[in-house]
CSV table of C-alpha atoms in Angstrom, one decimal:
chain,number,residue,atom,x,y,z
A,1,MET,CA,0.0,-0.1,-0.1
A,2,LEU,CA,1.3,3.4,-0.9
A,3,SER,CA,1.5,5.8,2.0
A,4,ALA,CA,3.6,8.3,3.5
A,5,ARG,CA,4.9,6.0,6.1
A,6,SER,CA,5.9,3.2,3.5
A,7,LEU,CA,7.3,5.8,1.3
A,8,PHE,CA,9.6,7.4,4.0
A,9,HIS,CA,10.6,3.8,5.0
A,10,GLU,CA,11.7,2.9,1.7
A,11,ILE,CA,13.8,6.0,1.3
A,12,HIS,CA,15.3,5.5,4.7
A,13,ASP,CA,16.3,1.8,3.9
A,14,HIS,CA,18.1,2.7,0.7
A,15,ASP,CA,21.6,4.1,1.0
A,16,GLU,CA,21.6,6.3,-2.2
A,17,ALA,CA,17.9,7.8,-1.5
A,18,PHE,CA,18.8,8.4,2.1
A,19,ARG,CA,22.0,10.3,1.0
A,20,LEU,CA,20.0,12.5,-1.3
A,21,PHE,CA,17.2,13.0,1.2
A,22,CYS,CA,19.5,14.2,3.9
A,23,SER,CA,21.6,16.3,1.4
A,24,ILE,CA,18.5,18.1,0.5
A,25,ALA,CA,17.6,18.9,3.7
A,26,ALA,CA,21.1,20.0,5.1
A,27,LYS,CA,21.4,22.4,2.2
A,28,GLY,CA,18.3,24.0,3.2
A,29,GLU,CA,19.1,24.1,6.7
A,30,ASP,CA,22.5,25.6,6.0
A,31,GLN,CA,21.0,28.1,3.7
A,32,GLY,CA,18.7,29.3,6.3
A,33,GLY,CA,21.4,29.4,9.0
A,34,TRP,CA,23.3,31.8,6.9
A,35,GLU,CA,20.2,34.1,6.0
A,36,ASN,CA,19.2,34.3,9.6
A,37,GLY,CA,23.0,35.0,10.9
A,38,ARG,CA,23.3,37.8,8.4
A,39,ILE,CA,19.8,39.2,9.3
A,40,SER,CA,20.6,39.2,13.0
A,41,ARG,CA,23.7,41.2,12.2
A,42,LEU,CA,21.8,43.7,10.1
A,43,VAL,CA,18.6,44.3,12.0
A,44,ASP,CA,18.4,47.5,14.2
A,45,ASP,CA,16.3,45.9,16.9
A,46,GLN,CA,17.7,44.8,20.1
A,47,TRP,CA,14.8,42.6,21.2
A,48,LEU,CA,14.6,40.9,17.4
A,49,ALA,CA,18.3,40.5,16.8
A,50,PRO,CA,19.3,37.6,19.2
A,51,ARG,CA,16.1,35.9,18.3
A,52,ILE,CA,16.9,35.8,14.8
A,53,ALA,CA,20.5,34.9,15.7
A,54,ARG,CA,19.0,31.8,17.8
A,55,HIS,CA,16.8,31.0,14.7
A,56,GLY,CA,19.9,30.8,12.6
A,57,ALA,CA,21.8,28.7,15.2
A,58,ASP,CA,19.0,26.2,15.1
A,59,GLU,CA,19.0,26.2,11.4
A,60,ASP,CA,23.2,25.5,11.5
A,61,LYS,CA,22.3,22.9,13.9
A,62,HIS,CA,19.7,21.0,11.9
A,63,GLY,CA,22.3,21.0,9.0
A,64,ARG,CA,24.9,19.2,11.1
A,65,ILE,CA,22.2,16.8,12.7
A,66,PHE,CA,21.4,15.7,8.8
A,67,ASN,CA,25.0,15.5,7.8
A,68,ALA,CA,25.7,13.4,11.0
A,69,LEU,CA,23.0,11.1,10.1
A,70,LEU,CA,24.9,10.3,6.9
A,71,HIS,CA,28.0,10.0,8.8
A,72,LYS,CA,26.5,7.4,11.1
A,73,ARG,CA,25.7,5.1,7.9
A,74,GLY,CA,29.1,5.8,6.5
A,75,LEU,CA,27.9,8.1,3.7
A,76,GLY,CA,28.7,11.5,2.6
A,77,PRO,CA,26.4,14.5,1.1
A,78,VAL,CA,26.0,14.5,-2.5
A,79,GLU,CA,25.4,17.6,-4.8
A,80,VAL,CA,22.0,19.0,-4.7
A,81,PRO,CA,20.1,19.1,-7.8
A,82,GLU,CA,18.9,22.8,-8.6
A,83,SER,CA,15.4,21.7,-9.3
A,84,THR,CA,15.1,20.4,-5.6
A,85,ASP,CA,16.5,23.7,-4.1
A,86,TYR,CA,13.3,25.2,-2.4
A,87,THR,CA,15.2,28.1,-0.8
A,88,MET,CA,16.9,29.4,-4.0
A,89,ILE,CA,13.8,28.8,-6.4
A,90,LEU,CA,11.8,31.0,-3.8
A,91,GLU,CA,14.5,33.5,-3.9
A,92,ARG,CA,14.4,33.8,-7.8
A,93,GLN,CA,10.8,34.7,-7.4
A,94,GLY,CA,11.6,37.5,-5.3
A,95,ILE,CA,10.3,35.9,-2.2
A,96,GLY,CA,11.9,36.9,1.1
A,97,LEU,CA,15.4,38.9,1.2
A,98,ALA,CA,17.7,38.4,-1.6
A,99,HIS,CA,21.1,36.9,-0.8
A,100,SER,CA,22.3,40.0,-2.7
A,101,ARG,CA,20.7,42.3,-0.3
A,102,LEU,CA,22.0,40.5,2.6
A,103,ARG,CA,25.6,40.6,1.6
A,104,ARG,CA,25.7,44.3,1.8
A,105,ASP,CA,26.5,45.7,5.0
A,106,GLU,CA,23.5,48.0,5.2
A,107,PRO,CA,20.9,48.1,8.2
A,108,LEU,CA,17.5,46.5,7.4
A,109,THR,CA,14.4,48.7,7.2
A,110,GLU,CA,11.3,47.8,8.9
A,111,ALA,CA,9.7,46.7,5.6
A,112,ASP,CA,12.7,44.4,4.9
A,113,VAL,CA,12.1,43.0,8.6
A,114,ILE,CA,8.6,42.4,7.5
A,115,THR,CA,9.4,40.8,4.5
A,116,TYR,CA,11.7,38.2,6.4
A,117,LEU,CA,9.3,37.7,9.1
A,118,ALA,CA,6.4,37.0,6.5
A,119,HIS,CA,8.7,34.7,4.3
A,120,SER,CA,9.7,32.9,7.7
A,121,ARG,CA,6.2,32.4,8.8
A,122,VAL,CA,5.2,30.6,5.6
A,123,THR,CA,8.2,28.6,5.1
A,124,GLU,CA,8.1,27.7,8.8
A,125,GLN,CA,4.6,26.5,8.5
A,126,ARG,CA,5.6,23.9,5.8
A,127,ALA,CA,8.8,22.8,7.7
A,128,ALA,CA,6.9,22.4,10.9
A,129,GLU,CA,4.2,20.4,9.2
A,130,GLN,CA,6.8,18.2,7.4
A,131,MET,CA,8.6,17.3,10.5
A,132,ARG,CA,5.3,16.5,12.3
A,133,LEU,CA,4.8,14.0,9.5
A,134,LEU,CA,8.5,12.5,10.0
A,135,ARG,CA,7.9,12.5,13.7
A,136,ARG,CA,4.6,10.2,13.3
A,137,VAL,CA,6.6,8.1,11.0
A,138,PHE,CA,10.2,7.8,12.8
A,139,GLY,CA,9.8,9.4,16.2
A,140,GLU,CA,10.4,6.2,18.1
A,141,HIS,CA,13.0,5.0,15.5
A,142,PRO,CA,16.2,3.9,17.1
A,143,GLU,CA,18.4,5.4,14.6
A,144,ILE,CA,16.8,8.7,13.6
A,145,GLY,CA,13.9,9.3,16.1
A,146,ARG,CA,15.8,11.6,18.4
A,147,ALA,CA,16.9,13.6,15.6
A,148,VAL,CA,13.6,13.8,14.0
A,149,ARG,CA,12.1,15.0,17.6
A,150,MET,CA,14.5,17.6,18.2
A,151,ILE,CA,14.2,19.3,14.9
A,152,SER,CA,10.4,19.0,14.9
A,153,ALA,CA,10.5,20.6,18.3
A,154,ASP,CA,12.7,23.7,16.9
A,155,GLU,CA,10.5,24.3,13.8
A,156,ASP,CA,7.4,24.6,16.2
A,157,ASN,CA,9.4,27.0,18.2
A,158,HIS,CA,10.3,29.0,14.9
A,159,LEU,CA,7.0,28.9,14.1
A,160,ALA,CA,5.5,30.3,17.1
A,161,TYR,CA,8.3,32.9,17.1
A,162,CYS,CA,6.9,34.2,13.8
A,163,HIS,CA,3.5,34.5,14.9
A,164,GLU,CA,4.5,36.7,17.8
A,165,GLU,CA,6.9,38.6,15.9
A,166,LEU,CA,4.4,39.5,13.2
A,167,LEU,CA,1.5,40.2,15.6
A,168,ARG,CA,3.8,42.7,17.5
A,169,LEU,CA,4.4,44.6,14.0
A,170,ALA,CA,0.8,44.5,13.3
A,171,ALA,CA,-0.3,46.0,16.5
A,172,ALA,CA,2.2,48.8,15.5
A,173,GLY,CA,0.2,49.5,12.7
A,174,HIS,CA,1.6,47.2,9.9
A,175,GLY,CA,-1.3,45.1,9.6
A,176,ARG,CA,-1.9,45.8,6.0
A,177,GLN,CA,1.7,45.3,4.6
A,178,ILE,CA,1.9,42.1,6.8
A,179,LEU,CA,-1.1,40.4,5.2
A,180,ARG,CA,-0.3,41.7,1.7
A,181,THR,CA,3.3,40.0,2.0
A,182,LEU,CA,2.0,36.9,3.6
A,183,GLN,CA,-0.5,36.2,0.9
A,184,ASP,CA,2.1,36.9,-2.0
A,185,THR,CA,4.6,34.6,-0.1
A,186,ALA,CA,2.0,31.7,0.5
A,187,ARG,CA,0.9,31.8,-3.2
A,188,ALA,CA,4.4,31.6,-4.6
A,189,GLU,CA,5.4,28.8,-1.8
A,190,ILE,CA,2.7,26.5,-2.8
A,191,ARG,CA,3.7,26.4,-6.4
A,192,THR,CA,7.3,26.0,-5.5
A,193,TYR,CA,6.6,23.2,-2.9
A,194,ARG,CA,4.7,21.5,-5.5
A,195,ASP,CA,7.4,21.8,-8.1
A,196,VAL,CA,10.2,20.8,-5.7
A,197,SER,CA,8.1,17.8,-4.4
A,198,LEU,CA,7.7,16.6,-7.9
A,199,ALA,CA,11.5,17.0,-8.7
A,200,VAL,CA,12.3,15.2,-5.4
A,201,MET,CA,10.1,12.3,-6.5
A,202,ALA,CA,11.5,12.2,-9.8
A,203,HIS,CA,15.1,11.8,-8.4
A,204,MET,CA,13.8,9.3,-5.7
A,205,GLY,CA,11.9,7.2,-8.4
A,206,ALA,CA,15.2,7.0,-10.6
A,207,ILE,CA,17.1,5.8,-7.6
A,208,LEU,CA,14.8,3.5,-6.5
A,209,ARG,CA,13.6,2.3,-9.8
A,210,TRP,CA,9.8,2.9,-9.1
A,211,PRO,CA,7.4,1.1,-11.6
A,212,ARG,CA,5.9,4.2,-13.7
A,213,ALA,CA,2.3,3.4,-12.1
A,214,LYS,CA,3.9,4.3,-8.8
A,215,SER,CA,5.6,7.4,-9.9
A,216,ALA,CA,2.5,8.5,-11.6
A,217,ALA,CA,0.4,8.2,-8.5
A,218,LEU,CA,2.8,10.1,-6.3
A,219,ALA,CA,2.9,12.9,-8.8
A,220,ALA,CA,-0.9,13.1,-8.7
A,221,GLY,CA,-0.8,13.0,-5.0
A,222,ILE,CA,1.4,16.0,-5.2
A,223,HIS,CA,-0.8,17.6,-7.6
A,224,GLY,CA,-3.9,17.0,-5.6
A,225,VAL,CA,-2.3,18.7,-2.5
A,226,PHE,CA,-1.6,21.7,-4.6
A,227,GLY,CA,-5.1,21.8,-6.0
A,228,TYR,CA,-6.2,21.9,-2.2
A,229,GLU,CA,-3.7,24.5,-1.3
A,230,ARG,CA,-4.6,26.6,-4.3
A,231,LEU,CA,-8.3,26.6,-3.7
A,232,GLY,CA,-7.8,27.8,-0.2
A,233,GLY,CA,-5.5,25.7,1.8
A,234,TRP,CA,-2.9,28.3,1.5
A,235,HIS,CA,-4.8,30.6,3.9
A,236,ARG,CA,-3.3,28.6,6.9
A,237,MET,CA,-0.1,30.2,6.1
A,238,THR,CA,-1.4,33.8,6.2
A,239,THR,CA,-3.5,33.9,9.4
A,240,LEU,CA,-1.8,34.8,12.7
A,241,ARG,CA,-2.7,33.9,16.2
A,242,MET,CA,-0.6,34.5,19.6
A,243,PRO,CA,1.2,31.2,20.3
A,244,ALA,CA,0.6,29.2,23.7
A,245,ARG,CA,4.5,29.6,24.1
A,246,LEU,CA,5.5,33.1,24.3
A,247,ASP,CA,9.2,34.1,23.3
A,248,ALA,CA,10.1,30.6,22.0
A,249,LEU,CA,13.4,31.9,20.7
A,250,GLY,CA,14.4,33.9,24.0
A,251,GLY,CA,17.3,32.0,25.0
A,252,PRO,CA,20.5,30.0,23.4
A,253,ALA,CA,20.2,27.3,20.7
A,254,ALA,CA,20.5,23.8,22.4
A,255,HIS,CA,23.3,21.5,21.2
A,256,GLU,CA,22.6,18.5,19.3
A,257,SER,CA,23.4,15.0,20.6
A,258,LEU,CA,22.5,12.2,18.5
A,259,ALA,CA,23.9,9.5,21.2
């Protein structure tokens, strides 16, 4: 039976598929770590800067965790295909703060901060959902369960932080700009997630030698998710609510341990 559980276990149990999966994940986390690190140094907000830095430290930690999972299997990372690079595909569409902007040593404006937080709120929604799925599948797995639980908890904290900070800015009079930016970001994100998911599944199918019918069924499922999101599911990425845990990033990043 074709299910998320069976699919993820198939990828986990095959060295080359697992290698590609972890390499894609590690690259995305490394990019997020660099971006947040740069933003924390450019933002002129003494409350926000250390929380952005903590976010970046968490992302760097996640990249190390995925690489450590490969190392434990005696594997090394592989080059990530451009078609699976979610972060850079979003940037090429003008979503979030461009790397060229972050490389300039110029303080970020309030509009820049709203762009950053809206981008983070949408992409962290996706990350939190994906990690909750992996936690359901692998949460008690002896090899990767601890890593999955750790990353999932961090992603939940990142999402909570984005909600809280955007609500703080909305209360300061930026509500319309925030909503508009969230909507533009979410519409672009659902298209990008569809395209990247199709690309990842195509590469996995080639590695795992999936029959044509299986690949077609998975592609249909991806298009089905996109259809749901395009018709209204994307709105979950644009709503804001005060999280149960306040100041979720108000402290140092926890060190990873996969022992």
